[in-house]
Structure formats: C-alpha cells, structure tokens
PDB file of C-alpha atoms and ligand atoms in Angstrom:
ATOM      1  CA  MET V  66       7.444 -22.804 -11.487  1.00 42.00           C
ATOM      2  CA  ALA V  67      10.067 -22.008 -14.117  1.00 45.00           C
ATOM      3  CA  LEU V  68       7.904 -19.600 -15.259  1.00 43.00           C
ATOM      4  CA  LEU V  69       7.003 -18.065 -13.007  1.00 43.00           C
ATOM      5  CA  LYS V  70      11.263 -17.516 -12.386  1.00 42.00           C
ATOM      6  CA  VAL V  71      11.367 -16.365 -16.272  1.00 38.00           C
ATOM      7  CA  LEU V  72       8.708 -14.134 -15.022  1.00 40.00           C
ATOM      8  CA  LEU V  73      10.788 -12.673 -11.756  1.00 41.00           C
ATOM      9  CA  LEU V  74      13.848 -12.411 -13.489  1.00 38.00           C
ATOM     10  CA  LEU V  75      11.784 -10.842 -16.957  1.00 38.00           C
ATOM     11  CA  LEU V  76      10.773  -8.178 -13.921  1.00 40.00           C
ATOM     12  CA  LEU V  77      14.436  -8.181 -12.550  1.00 39.00           C
ATOM     13  CA  GLY V  78      15.996  -6.746 -15.091  1.00 34.00           C
ATOM     14  CA  LEU V  79      13.258  -4.521 -15.914  1.00 37.00           C
ATOM     15  CA  GLY V  80      13.726  -3.620 -12.028  1.00 35.00           C
ATOM     16  CA  VAL V  81      17.374  -2.297 -13.465  1.00 34.00           C
ATOM     17  CA  SER V  82      16.753  -0.653 -16.454  1.00 34.00           C
ATOM     18  CA  VAL V  83      14.153   1.338 -15.036  1.00 35.00           C
ATOM     19  CA  ASN V  84      16.203   2.346 -12.523  1.00 37.00           C
ATOM     20  CA  SER V  85      19.408   2.817 -14.637  1.00 34.00           C
ATOM     21  CA  ASP V  86      18.151   6.410 -15.596  1.00 34.00           C
ATOM     22  CA  VAL V  87      16.681   7.113 -12.292  1.00 37.00           C
ATOM     23  CA  SER V  88      17.564  10.269 -10.712  1.00 36.00           C
ATOM     24  CA  LEU V  89      18.270   9.414  -7.528  1.00 40.00           C
ATOM     25  CA  GLN V  90      17.637  12.475  -5.315  1.00 37.00           C
ATOM     26  CA  LYS V  91      13.959  12.712  -6.035  1.00 37.00           C
ATOM     27  CA  ARG V  92      12.069   9.690  -5.827  1.00 37.00           C
ATOM     28  CA  ILE V  93       7.145   8.876  -2.909  1.00 82.00           C
ATOM     29  CA  ILE V  94      10.096   9.355  -4.907  1.00 81.00           C
ATOM     30  CA  GLY V  95       9.060  11.695  -7.913  1.00 84.00           C
ATOM     31  CA  GLY V  96       5.635  12.399  -6.729  1.00 89.00           C
ATOM     32  CA  TYR V  97       3.277  15.783  -6.600  1.00 93.00           C
ATOM     33  CA  ASP V  98       0.905  16.174  -3.657  1.00 94.00           C
ATOM     34  CA  CYS V  99      -2.206  15.076  -3.328  1.00 96.00           C
ATOM     35  CA  HIS V 100      -4.575  17.388  -4.341  1.00 96.00           C
ATOM     36  CA  ALA V 101      -6.396  18.446  -0.903  1.00 95.00           C
ATOM     37  CA  THR V 102     -10.239  16.475  -2.299  1.00 95.00           C
ATOM     38  CA  GLU V 103      -8.551  13.357  -2.693  1.00 95.00           C
ATOM     39  CA  ARG V 104      -7.631  10.293  -0.888  1.00 97.00           C
ATOM     40  CA  LEU V 105      -9.130  11.682   2.304  1.00 97.00           C
ATOM     41  CA  TYR V 106      -9.392   8.202   3.123  1.00 97.00           C
ATOM     42  CA  HIS V 107      -5.744   7.344   3.660  1.00 97.00           C
ATOM     43  CA  VAL V 108      -4.765   6.065   6.743  1.00 97.00           C
ATOM     44  CA  ARG V 109      -1.132   5.730   8.542  1.00 96.00           C
ATOM     45  CA  VAL V 110      -0.783   2.121  10.354  1.00 96.00           C
ATOM     46  CA  GLU V 111       2.397   3.161  12.858  1.00 94.00           C
ATOM     47  CA  SER V 112       3.514   0.564  14.573  1.00 93.00           C
ATOM     48  CA  SER V 113       6.122   1.507  17.612  1.00 93.00           C
ATOM     49  CA  ASN V 114       8.214  -0.395  20.427  1.00 94.00           C
ATOM     50  CA  GLY V 115       8.458   3.426  22.401  1.00 93.00           C
ATOM     51  CA  THR V 116      12.025   3.633  20.882  1.00 92.00           C
ATOM     52  CA  HIS V 117      11.479   2.631  17.330  1.00 90.00           C
ATOM     53  CA  LEU V 118       8.804   3.614  15.148  1.00 90.00           C
ATOM     54  CA  HIS V 119       7.649   2.477  11.904  1.00 89.00           C
ATOM     55  CA  HIS V 120       4.970   3.544   9.394  1.00 92.00           C
ATOM     56  CA  CYS V 121       2.392   2.352   6.139  1.00 94.00           C
ATOM     57  CA  GLY V 122      -0.211   3.677   4.830  1.00 96.00           C
ATOM     58  CA  GLY V 123      -3.643   1.483   4.723  1.00 98.00           C
ATOM     59  CA  SER V 124      -7.175   2.734   3.778  1.00 98.00           C
ATOM     60  CA  LEU V 125     -10.482   3.288   4.894  1.00 98.00           C
ATOM     61  CA  ILE V 126     -12.753   1.315   2.921  1.00 98.00           C
ATOM     62  CA  HIS V 127     -15.458   0.761   5.154  1.00 97.00           C
ATOM     63  CA  SER V 128     -16.951   3.214   8.148  1.00 95.00           C
ATOM     64  CA  TRP V 129     -14.837  -0.338  10.614  1.00 96.00           C
ATOM     65  CA  TRP V 130     -12.253  -1.209   8.371  1.00 97.00           C
ATOM     66  CA  ILE V 131      -8.980  -0.317   7.108  1.00 97.00           C
ATOM     67  CA  LEU V 132      -7.235  -2.409   4.173  1.00 98.00           C
ATOM     68  CA  THR V 133      -3.714  -2.768   3.787  1.00 98.00           C
ATOM     69  CA  ALA V 134      -0.365  -4.610   3.995  1.00 97.00           C
ATOM     70  CA  ALA V 135       0.197  -7.508   5.602  1.00 96.00           C
ATOM     71  CA  HIS V 136       4.182  -6.772   6.381  1.00 94.00           C
ATOM     72  CA  CYS V 137       2.587  -3.712   7.890  1.00 94.00           C
ATOM     73  CA  TRP V 138       1.785  -4.962  11.311  1.00 95.00           C
ATOM     74  CA  ALA V 139       4.305  -5.207  13.772  1.00 94.00           C
ATOM     75  CA  PHE V 140       3.171  -8.478  16.277  1.00 93.00           C
ATOM     76  CA  GLU V 141       6.608  -9.118  18.222  1.00 94.00           C
ATOM     77  CA  PRO V 142       6.440  -8.703  21.266  1.00 95.00           C
ATOM     78  CA  GLY V 143       6.646  -5.058  22.868  1.00 95.00           C
ATOM     79  CA  TRP V 144       4.693  -3.141  19.739  1.00 95.00           C
ATOM     80  CA  THR V 145       1.842  -1.934  19.594  1.00 95.00           C
ATOM     81  CA  ASN V 146       0.509  -0.768  16.332  1.00 95.00           C
ATOM     82  CA  GLU V 147      -2.324   2.244  15.942  1.00 95.00           C
ATOM     83  CA  ILE V 148      -4.405   4.000  13.021  1.00 96.00           C
ATOM     84  CA  VAL V 149      -3.971   7.025  12.328  1.00 95.00           C
ATOM     85  CA  ILE V 150      -6.728   9.276  10.303  1.00 95.00           C
ATOM     86  CA  ASN V 151      -6.945  12.377   8.831  1.00 94.00           C
ATOM     87  CA  VAL V 152      -3.281  12.440   7.813  1.00 94.00           C
ATOM     88  CA  HIS V 153      -4.897  14.008   4.330  1.00 95.00           C
ATOM     89  CA  PRO V 154      -4.746  17.526   4.365  1.00 93.00           C
ATOM     90  CA  ARG V 155      -2.940  18.127   7.648  1.00 88.00           C
ATOM     91  CA  THR V 156      -5.153  20.741   8.153  1.00 86.00           C
ATOM     92  CA  ALA V 157      -7.897  18.124   9.276  1.00 79.00           C
ATOM     93  CA  GLY V 158      -5.933  17.204  12.189  1.00 86.00           C
ATOM     94  CA  GLU V 159      -4.492  13.599  12.784  1.00 86.00           C
ATOM     95  CA  GLN V 160      -6.658  11.235  15.415  1.00 89.00           C
ATOM     96  CA  ARG V 161      -5.564   8.177  16.476  1.00 88.00           C
ATOM     97  CA  ARG V 162      -7.092   4.780  16.497  1.00 89.00           C
ATOM     98  CA  MET V 163      -7.028   1.840  17.963  1.00 89.00           C
ATOM     99  CA  ILE V 164      -7.799  -1.806  16.614  1.00 90.00           C
ATOM    100  CA  GLN V 165     -10.535  -3.343  17.407  1.00 88.00           C
ATOM    101  CA  GLN V 166      -9.619  -7.066  17.030  1.00 87.00           C
ATOM    102  CA  ALA V 167      -6.228  -9.098  15.611  1.00 90.00           C
ATOM    103  CA  PRO V 168      -5.596  -8.526  12.272  1.00 95.00           C
ATOM    104  CA  VAL V 169      -7.230 -10.440   9.428  1.00 96.00           C
ATOM    105  CA  ILE V 170      -5.019 -11.858   7.148  1.00 97.00           C
ATOM    106  CA  TYR V 171      -5.512 -13.181   3.957  1.00 97.00           C
ATOM    107  CA  THR V 172      -4.839 -16.900   4.197  1.00 95.00           C
ATOM    108  CA  GLN V 173      -4.907 -19.684   1.254  1.00 92.00           C
ATOM    109  CA  GLY V 174      -2.900 -23.008   1.133  1.00 90.00           C
ATOM    110  CA  GLY V 175      -1.476 -22.349   4.525  1.00 91.00           C
ATOM    111  CA  GLN V 176       0.126 -19.484   3.026  1.00 93.00           C
ATOM    112  CA  GLN V 177      -0.327 -15.957   4.712  1.00 95.00           C
ATOM    113  CA  HIS V 178      -0.746 -13.090   1.487  1.00 96.00           C
ATOM    114  CA  ASP V 179       0.354  -9.567   1.280  1.00 96.00           C
ATOM    115  CA  ILE V 180      -3.139  -7.685   2.755  1.00 97.00           C
ATOM    116  CA  MET V 181      -4.982  -7.238   5.564  1.00 97.00           C
ATOM    117  CA  LEU V 182      -8.382  -5.964   6.879  1.00 98.00           C
ATOM    118  CA  LEU V 183      -7.845  -4.340  10.505  1.00 97.00           C
ATOM    119  CA  ALA V 184     -11.069  -3.669  12.576  1.00 96.00           C
ATOM    120  CA  LEU V 185     -11.741  -0.496  14.019  1.00 95.00           C
ATOM    121  CA  GLU V 186     -12.454  -0.046  17.525  1.00 94.00           C
ATOM    122  CA  ARG V 187     -14.924   3.108  16.638  1.00 93.00           C
ATOM    123  CA  SER V 188     -16.323   3.304  13.264  1.00 93.00           C
ATOM    124  CA  ILE V 189     -15.727   6.572  11.550  1.00 94.00           C
ATOM    125  CA  THR V 190     -18.114   7.869   9.983  1.00 93.00           C
ATOM    126  CA  ASP V 191     -16.903  11.601   8.883  1.00 92.00           C
ATOM    127  CA  VAL V 192     -14.131  10.281   6.448  1.00 94.00           C
ATOM    128  CA  PRO V 193     -15.389   9.712   2.193  1.00 95.00           C
ATOM    129  CA  LEU V 194     -14.241   6.055   2.026  1.00 97.00           C
ATOM    130  CA  ALA V 195     -12.041   4.089  -0.866  1.00 98.00           C
ATOM    131  CA  PRO V 196     -14.446   2.793  -3.047  1.00 98.00           C
ATOM    132  CA  LEU V 197     -13.776  -1.402  -3.894  1.00 97.00           C
ATOM    133  CA  PRO V 198     -12.953  -1.552  -7.767  1.00 98.00           C
ATOM    134  CA  ASP V 199     -15.688  -2.714 -10.087  1.00 97.00           C
ATOM    135  CA  CYS V 200     -13.711  -5.647 -11.177  1.00 96.00           C
ATOM    136  CA  ARG V 201     -15.924  -6.630 -14.351  1.00 96.00           C
ATOM    137  CA  HIS V 202     -13.754  -3.439 -15.829  1.00 95.00           C
ATOM    138  CA  LYS V 203     -10.333  -5.840 -14.654  1.00 93.00           C
ATOM    139  CA  ILE V 204      -6.594  -3.513 -14.493  1.00 94.00           C
ATOM    140  CA  ARG V 205      -4.864  -4.374 -17.715  1.00 96.00           C
ATOM    141  CA  VAL V 206      -1.100  -3.456 -18.615  1.00 97.00           C
ATOM    142  CA  GLY V 207      -1.062   0.134 -19.584  1.00 97.00           C
ATOM    143  CA  HIS V 208      -3.808   1.234 -17.222  1.00 98.00           C
ATOM    144  CA  VAL V 209      -2.536   3.758 -15.110  1.00 98.00           C
ATOM    145  CA  VAL V 210      -2.477   3.393 -11.397  1.00 98.00           C
ATOM    146  CA  GLN V 211      -1.989   6.337  -8.764  1.00 97.00           C
ATOM    147  CA  LEU V 212      -0.359   5.925  -5.638  1.00 96.00           C
ATOM    148  CA  ALA V 213       0.485   7.589  -2.927  1.00 96.00           C
ATOM    149  CA  GLY V 214       2.044   7.492   1.268  1.00 94.00           C
ATOM    150  CA  GLU V 215       4.002   8.951   3.752  1.00 92.00           C
ATOM    151  CA  GLY V 216       7.686   7.753   2.376  1.00 87.00           C
ATOM    152  CA  ALA V 217      10.667   9.237   2.378  1.00 80.00           C
ATOM    153  CA  THR V 218      11.010  11.505  -1.204  1.00 80.00           C
ATOM    154  CA  THR V 219      14.218  10.966  -1.461  1.00 72.00           C
ATOM    155  CA  THR V 220      16.917   8.328  -1.016  1.00 69.00           C
ATOM    156  CA  GLY V 221      20.835   7.712   1.057  1.00 68.00           C
ATOM    157  CA  PRO V 222      23.948   7.888   0.024  1.00 66.00           C
ATOM    158  CA  ASN V 223      24.881   4.961  -2.718  1.00 63.00           C
ATOM    159  CA  ASN V 224      20.921   4.704  -3.550  1.00 63.00           C
ATOM    160  CA  GLN V 225      20.096   3.421  -0.028  1.00 63.00           C
ATOM    161  CA  ARG V 226      16.731   2.843   1.388  1.00 61.00           C
ATOM    162  CA  LEU V 227      16.541   5.261   3.982  1.00 62.00           C
ATOM    163  CA  PRO V 228      15.393   3.577   6.708  1.00 63.00           C
ATOM    164  CA  PRO V 229      12.350   2.617   8.302  1.00 64.00           C
ATOM    165  CA  GLY V 230      10.909   5.290  10.496  1.00 63.00           C
ATOM    166  CA  ALA V 231      12.520   7.809   7.513  1.00 69.00           C
ATOM    167  CA  ALA V 232      10.470  11.625   8.823  1.00 77.00           C
ATOM    168  CA  ILE V 233       7.321  11.710   7.040  1.00 85.00           C
ATOM    169  CA  PRO V 234       7.034  14.432   4.293  1.00 85.00           C
ATOM    170  CA  PRO V 235       5.010  17.335   4.961  1.00 88.00           C
ATOM    171  CA  HIS V 236       2.050  16.152   2.804  1.00 91.00           C
ATOM    172  CA  LEU V 237       1.187  13.297   1.203  1.00 94.00           C
ATOM    173  CA  GLN V 238       2.941  12.493  -2.616  1.00 93.00           C
ATOM    174  CA  CYS V 239       0.881  10.563  -4.814  1.00 95.00           C
ATOM    175  CA  VAL V 240       2.592   9.443  -8.107  1.00 94.00           C
ATOM    176  CA  ASP V 241       1.036   8.050 -11.477  1.00 95.00           C
ATOM    177  CA  MET V 242       2.509   4.470 -12.700  1.00 95.00           C
ATOM    178  CA  ARG V 243       1.657   2.688 -15.551  1.00 96.00           C
ATOM    179  CA  VAL V 244       0.823  -1.310 -14.796  1.00 97.00           C
ATOM    180  CA  VAL V 245       3.454  -3.647 -16.453  1.00 96.00           C
ATOM    181  CA  ARG V 246       2.336  -6.948 -15.502  1.00 95.00           C
ATOM    182  CA  THR V 247      -0.845  -8.442 -14.106  1.00 94.00           C
ATOM    183  CA  SER V 248      -2.200 -12.140 -12.905  1.00 82.00           C
ATOM    184  CA  LEU V 249       1.144 -13.030 -11.210  1.00 88.00           C
ATOM    185  CA  ASN V 250       0.426 -15.180  -8.118  1.00 90.00           C
ATOM    186  CA  VAL V 251       4.135 -14.828  -6.444  1.00 89.00           C
ATOM    187  CA  PRO V 252       4.839 -17.236  -3.114  1.00 85.00           C
ATOM    188  CA  THR V 253       4.573 -15.767   0.221  1.00 83.00           C
ATOM    189  CA  ARG V 254       2.806 -12.177  -1.541  1.00 91.00           C
ATOM    190  CA  GLY V 255       0.158 -13.051  -3.041  1.00 95.00           C
ATOM    191  CA  HIS V 256      -2.030 -12.434  -6.623  1.00 96.00           C
ATOM    192  CA  VAL V 257      -0.024  -9.185  -7.495  1.00 96.00           C
ATOM    193  CA  LEU V 258       0.244  -6.623 -10.839  1.00 96.00           C
ATOM    194  CA  TYR V 259       3.579  -4.247 -11.463  1.00 95.00           C
ATOM    195  CA  ALA V 260       3.692  -1.056 -12.028  1.00 95.00           C
ATOM    196  CA  ALA V 261       6.414   1.031 -13.112  1.00 92.00           C
ATOM    197  CA  ALA V 262       7.256   4.999 -14.285  1.00 90.00           C
ATOM    198  CA  PRO V 263      10.714   6.720 -15.013  1.00 86.00           C
ATOM    199  CA  ASN V 264      11.773   8.352 -12.015  1.00 81.00           C
ATOM    200  CA  LYS V 265       9.181   7.313 -10.247  1.00 83.00           C
ATOM    201  CA  ASP V 266       9.469   4.672  -7.023  1.00 84.00           C
ATOM    202  CA  ILE V 267       8.281   4.318  -3.922  1.00 84.00           C
ATOM    203  CA  CYS V 268      10.056   3.950  -0.208  1.00 82.00           C
ATOM    204  CA  TYR V 269       9.524   2.422   3.617  1.00 81.00           C
ATOM    205  CA  GLY V 270       6.441   3.820   4.487  1.00 87.00           C
ATOM    206  CA  ASP V 271       4.625   3.665   1.493  1.00 92.00           C
ATOM    207  CA  PRO V 272       3.091  -0.089   1.266  1.00 93.00           C
ATOM    208  CA  GLY V 273      -0.310  -0.721   2.739  1.00 97.00           C
ATOM    209  CA  GLY V 274      -1.202   2.482   0.975  1.00 97.00           C
ATOM    210  CA  ALA V 275      -4.195   2.386  -1.825  1.00 98.00           C
ATOM    211  CA  ALA V 276      -2.927   2.184  -6.011  1.00 98.00           C
ATOM    212  CA  MET V 277      -6.697   4.069  -7.355  1.00 98.00           C
ATOM    213  CA  HIS V 278      -7.617   3.218 -10.960  1.00 98.00           C
ATOM    214  CA  ASN V 279     -10.800   5.291 -12.162  1.00 97.00           C
ATOM    215  CA  HIS V 280     -11.238   6.535  -8.371  1.00 97.00           C
ATOM    216  CA  MET V 281     -11.278   2.918  -7.020  1.00 98.00           C
ATOM    217  CA  ILE V 282      -9.190   0.621  -5.023  1.00 98.00           C
ATOM    218  CA  TYR V 283      -7.631  -1.811  -7.120  1.00 98.00           C
ATOM    219  CA  GLY V 284      -4.910  -2.467  -5.412  1.00 98.00           C
ATOM    220  CA  VAL V 285      -2.458  -2.629  -2.324  1.00 98.00           C
ATOM    221  CA  ILE V 286       1.337  -1.622  -2.294  1.00 96.00           C
ATOM    222  CA  SER V 287       2.847  -3.849  -1.087  1.00 94.00           C
ATOM    223  CA  LEU V 288       6.897  -3.455  -2.205  1.00 82.00           C
ATOM    224  CA  GLY V 289       9.183  -1.379  -3.860  1.00 69.00           C
ATOM    225  CA  GLY V 290      12.627  -3.449  -5.634  1.00 62.00           C
ATOM    226  CA  ALA V 291      15.508  -5.423  -3.702  1.00 57.00           C
ATOM    227  CA  ASN V 292      17.038  -2.288  -3.720  1.00 59.00           C
ATOM    228  CA  ALA V 293      16.922   1.448  -2.669  1.00 52.00           C
ATOM    229  CA  CYS V 294      13.127   1.809  -3.652  1.00 54.00           C
ATOM    230  CA  GLU V 295      14.174   0.411  -7.203  1.00 62.00           C
ATOM    231  CA  SER V 296      10.306  -0.405  -9.626  1.00 69.00           C
ATOM    232  CA  PRO V 297       8.900  -1.555 -10.718  1.00 90.00           C
ATOM    233  CA  VAL V 298       6.341  -2.165  -7.622  1.00 92.00           C
ATOM    234  CA  THR V 299       4.429  -4.365  -6.657  1.00 94.00           C
ATOM    235  CA  ILE V 300       0.969  -4.089  -5.983  1.00 96.00           C
ATOM    236  CA  LEU V 301      -1.480  -6.457  -4.256  1.00 97.00           C
ATOM    237  CA  ASN V 302      -4.429  -6.733  -6.792  1.00 98.00           C
ATOM    238  CA  VAL V 303      -7.728  -6.159  -5.197  1.00 98.00           C
ATOM    239  CA  CYS V 304      -9.584  -7.663  -7.282  1.00 97.00           C
ATOM    240  CA  GLU V 305      -8.640 -10.519  -6.745  1.00 97.00           C
ATOM    241  CA  TYR V 306      -9.891 -10.194  -2.709  1.00 97.00           C
ATOM    242  CA  LYS V 307     -13.028  -8.284  -3.167  1.00 97.00           C
ATOM    243  CA  ASP V 308     -14.635 -12.267  -2.136  1.00 96.00           C
ATOM    244  CA  TRP V 309     -12.848 -12.070   0.740  1.00 97.00           C
ATOM    245  CA  ILE V 310     -13.188  -8.908   1.795  1.00 97.00           C
ATOM    246  CA  ARG V 311     -16.696  -8.764   1.683  1.00 96.00           C
ATOM    247  CA  THR V 312     -16.976 -11.618   3.390  1.00 96.00           C
ATOM    248  CA  THR V 313     -15.576 -10.918   6.260  1.00 96.00           C
ATOM    249  CA  LEU V 314     -16.951  -6.872   6.289  1.00 94.00           C
ATOM    250  CA  GLY V 315     -20.030  -8.745   6.082  1.00 90.00           C
ATOM    251  CA  ILE V 316     -21.305  -7.206   2.476  1.00 69.00           C
ATOM    252  CA  HIS V 317     -23.633  -8.688   0.432  1.00 50.00           C
TER     253      HIS V 317
HETATM  254  C1  LIG O 436      12.515  -1.778  19.592  1.00 69.87           C
HETATM  255  O1  LIG O 436      13.066  -2.226  18.414  1.00 69.87           O
HETATM  256  C2  LIG O 436      14.272  -1.684  18.300  1.00 69.87           C
HETATM  257  C3  LIG O 436      14.592  -2.123  16.414  1.00 69.87           C
HETATM  258  O2  LIG O 436      14.232  -3.973  16.690  1.00 69.87           O
HETATM  259  C4  LIG O 436      15.591  -2.217  19.111  1.00 69.87           C
HETATM  260  O3  LIG O 436      16.715  -1.799  18.834  1.00 69.87           O
HETATM  261  C5  LIG O 436      15.155  -1.500  20.362  1.00 69.87           C
HETATM  262  O4  LIG O 436      15.775  -2.062  21.330  1.00 69.87           O
HETATM  263  C6  LIG O 436      13.596  -1.909  20.925  1.00 69.87           C
HETATM  264  N1  LIG O 436      13.461  -0.712  22.060  1.00 69.87           N
HETATM  265  C7  LIG O 436      12.774  -1.396  23.244  1.00 69.87           C
HETATM  266  C8  LIG O 436      12.690  -0.496  24.160  1.00 69.87           C
HETATM  267  O5  LIG O 436      12.566  -2.619  23.175  1.00 69.87           O
END
C-alpha cells in the first residue's frame, strides 16, 4: 500500500511536469487524423437520457463483442446506451446497434475493474476486428502505443476539460504515446499501464478506445489526469484480462 502511494505520487508528479510545458490549445489533443484504412473497428458507445449525451470509444474484437471501459456505461434509470459502428472513416455511414444483454464487467474480489465487454444484438461481419494482443510479447516501458478517440481536441478556459458531451470532431483522432509505467494494480481501476507524450493528451469522449501496439489491442483507455486532460493517460492492460475475454467470448 505504501509502495502504491509512492507510485501514485510519482505519477502525479510526472503528470504535473509533463503538463507544465503543454500548449493548452491543441490537445485527442495533439493528435492527427487517423488514416482512413485503420481503426475501422473503432465504435462509439453513446449514452443519453433525452437531454444529455455522453460518449466513449470502444473496439470490435469479435463479430458479436465490443471491448471498452466499464465507466462508459450509464446504469442510472432513464439513460440508454447504444453502440455506433462505422464512425471511421465518416464516409462509411454510421449505424446504431443495441446491446443484447447486461454489460459484462471484470470483477475481482468484489471490485470492478474499468474494463467491460458488450454483446451485440446482431453480429457485425463486414468490419475488420481489432486483434487481441500476443501476450508472449508484453508491453514495456518505452514502447509506443497509438490511442484514438472522438473526444474534444481543445480545452476550455484555464485548461478546464470541456464537459462530457462536447462536439464530436469531424475526424477520428489518433495520437502516439510512450508507455511510462506498467504492471500496476490500482484499486477500483484494475491492472493498468500509463502512457504519455509532451503536448498530447486525451479528453472526455476518448476513454474506452483502443491503445494499439504492433496493430494489436494491448490497452483500453481509462482516463486522463484529475485536471484538464493532464498526462499520463491510464490504460487498462489487456494482457491481464485476456483469459477473461477469451472465456467470456467462448474462444478456446
Ligand atoms: C439528464 O441528465 C442530466 C445530468 O445528469 C440532468 O441534468 C437532466 O435533467 C437529465 N434529463 C432528463 C430528461 O432526465
């Protein structure tokens, strides 16, 4: 526990130092338009109660299943959740899909981790899947991960995060970051790694999306820093959940 606190303090310190030389205007923030032929598996998880809308990213990892962050699901009464596919490239034409059953959230010792599987009501057979990682080759500090999302690309006054539900950018944004820490088990979040890059960050709307390495989904974006889009980004380490994913999907 003491060790964990020290690590968290170190991470907070890193977040601040990375943040201090960040240009606050462009922050996915600091990314680029994802190539039209990649990330076709990227989906939007959209939650609405009629007047308010939140969105997250997610990835099609099987013709029936989406992998995303658990906090992306709105459980409160009055809220509905939907999957939007073909969000990238935009020319593909968005399509809405319903979830077939309750979300499956990874739970260990009564504690939920921020990783979730959603079963679709109908299978999707015409969209390339995000390949699961090859966990014989673990992700390490220094490796580059590519994140993507439809979160805000700017921050508000005083570097405040734009509120959830900010306008969706016209093009899916990609950003490359370096892994700065791995192998942490953070209470209430799960097995995570951290990634950062100067002048680059994520915002509301980006969690749930994939952190890709060698064209495989090694991570699921969980959240940015406590303040406006501050680095490093917390990412669920998919290799720690691969057995659970395979069991849930019925892959043997
Ligand atoms: C939707 O949620 C927001 C924020 O929680 C709340 O302010 C609003 O009144 C809700 N709308 C409806 C129709 O319940």
